[in-house]
């Protein structure tokens, strides 16, 4: 991901000069990818982020409607809700690397926690 690689290079450069992270966190929305690819990419970047004390928010599952040019209007409604199994797979992959992550699960038409 060239756009994320650029941010990570800036993070590393700043951290090496100051001992502090340039950004305190990054959100990585790869929900358009398969779960396996999404998690694998998040693992790759989280391994780089942990030594710099940067928090990762990753998104798993898909949202309904259209978001960022991705149209999921005709998707099976069952796929609009992140399952406990999906969250568990993320946890198993990221927890051994570090504690500084959160999972933005999909529930209906949004990611994250929203009051109904």
Coordinates of C-alpha atoms in Angstrom, one line a residue:
X1 CA 0.0 0.0 0.0
X2 CA 2.1 2.9 -1.2
X3 CA 0.0 5.5 0.6
X4 CA 0.4 3.7 4.0
X5 CA 4.1 2.9 3.3
X6 CA 4.7 6.6 2.9
X7 CA 3.1 7.3 6.3
X8 CA 5.1 4.5 7.9
X9 CA 8.4 5.9 6.5
X10 CA 7.5 9.3 7.9
X11 CA 6.7 7.7 11.2
X12 CA 10.0 5.9 11.3
X13 CA 12.0 8.9 10.4
X14 CA 10.3 11.1 13.0
X15 CA 10.6 8.4 15.7
X16 CA 14.3 7.9 15.0
X17 CA 14.9 11.6 15.4
X18 CA 12.7 12.3 18.4
X19 CA 11.8 9.0 20.2
X20 CA 8.2 9.9 19.8
X21 CA 5.6 8.8 17.2
X22 CA 4.6 11.3 14.5
X23 CA 1.1 10.0 14.7
X24 CA -0.5 8.4 17.8
X25 CA -2.7 6.1 15.7
X26 CA -3.6 4.9 12.3
X27 CA -6.9 3.5 11.0
X28 CA -6.6 1.0 8.3
X29 CA -9.7 0.2 6.3
X30 CA -9.1 -2.9 4.2
X31 CA -12.6 -4.2 4.5
X32 CA -12.8 -4.3 0.7
X33 CA -10.2 -7.1 0.8
X34 CA -10.8 -10.7 1.9
X35 CA -10.5 -11.2 5.7
X36 CA -7.3 -13.1 5.3
X37 CA -5.6 -10.4 3.2
X38 CA -7.0 -7.7 5.4
X39 CA -5.6 -9.4 8.6
X40 CA -2.2 -10.2 6.9
X41 CA -1.7 -6.6 5.8
X42 CA -2.6 -5.3 9.3
X43 CA -0.2 -7.8 10.9
X44 CA 2.6 -6.5 8.6
X45 CA 2.0 -2.8 9.5
X46 CA 1.2 -3.5 13.2
X47 CA 4.6 -5.1 13.6
X48 CA 6.2 -1.8 12.4
X49 CA 3.8 0.3 14.5
X50 CA 4.3 -1.4 17.9
X51 CA 8.0 -0.3 18.4
X52 CA 6.9 3.3 17.7
X53 CA 4.0 3.1 20.1
X54 CA 1.4 3.7 17.4
X55 CA -2.1 2.4 17.9
X56 CA -3.9 0.5 15.1
X57 CA -7.6 0.6 14.4
X58 CA -8.5 -2.0 11.8
X59 CA -11.8 -2.6 10.1
X60 CA -13.3 -6.0 9.5
X61 CA -16.5 -6.8 7.6
X62 CA -18.3 -4.8 5.0
X63 CA -20.7 -1.9 5.1
X64 CA -23.9 -1.6 3.1
X65 CA -24.6 1.0 0.5
X66 CA -21.7 2.9 -1.0
X67 CA -18.6 4.0 0.9
X68 CA -15.3 5.4 -0.6
X69 CA -16.4 4.3 -4.1
X70 CA -17.2 0.7 -3.1
X71 CA -20.8 -0.2 -3.8
X72 CA -22.2 -2.9 -1.6
X73 CA -25.9 -2.1 -2.2
X74 CA -26.7 -5.6 -3.5
X75 CA -24.7 -7.6 -0.9
X76 CA -26.3 -10.4 1.1
X77 CA -27.6 -8.6 4.3
X78 CA -26.0 -11.4 6.5
X79 CA -22.6 -10.2 5.3
X80 CA -23.2 -6.7 6.8
X81 CA -22.5 -7.9 10.3
X82 CA -19.1 -8.8 11.5
X83 CA -19.1 -12.2 13.2
X84 CA -17.5 -13.1 16.5
X85 CA -15.3 -15.5 14.5
X86 CA -14.0 -12.7 12.4
X87 CA -13.1 -10.6 15.4
X88 CA -11.4 -13.7 17.0
X89 CA -9.3 -14.2 13.9
X90 CA -8.1 -10.6 14.1
X91 CA -7.4 -10.9 17.8
X92 CA -5.4 -14.1 17.3
X93 CA -3.3 -12.4 14.7
X94 CA -2.7 -9.1 16.4
X95 CA -2.6 -9.8 20.1
X96 CA 0.7 -11.6 20.1
X97 CA 2.3 -8.6 18.4
X98 CA 1.0 -5.9 20.9
X99 CA -1.9 -4.5 22.9
X100 CA -2.4 -1.3 21.0
X101 CA -5.1 -2.2 18.5
X102 CA -8.9 -2.1 18.2
X103 CA -11.3 -3.7 15.8
X104 CA -14.0 -1.6 14.1
X105 CA -16.6 -4.3 13.4
X106 CA -19.4 -3.8 10.8
X107 CA -22.9 -3.9 11.9
X108 CA -25.4 -3.0 9.2
X109 CA -24.3 0.1 7.4
X110 CA -21.4 1.4 9.5
X111 CA -18.1 0.4 11.1
X112 CA -17.4 1.2 14.7
X113 CA -19.6 2.0 17.7
X114 CA -22.6 4.2 17.1
X115 CA -25.6 4.8 19.3
X116 CA -28.8 3.4 17.6

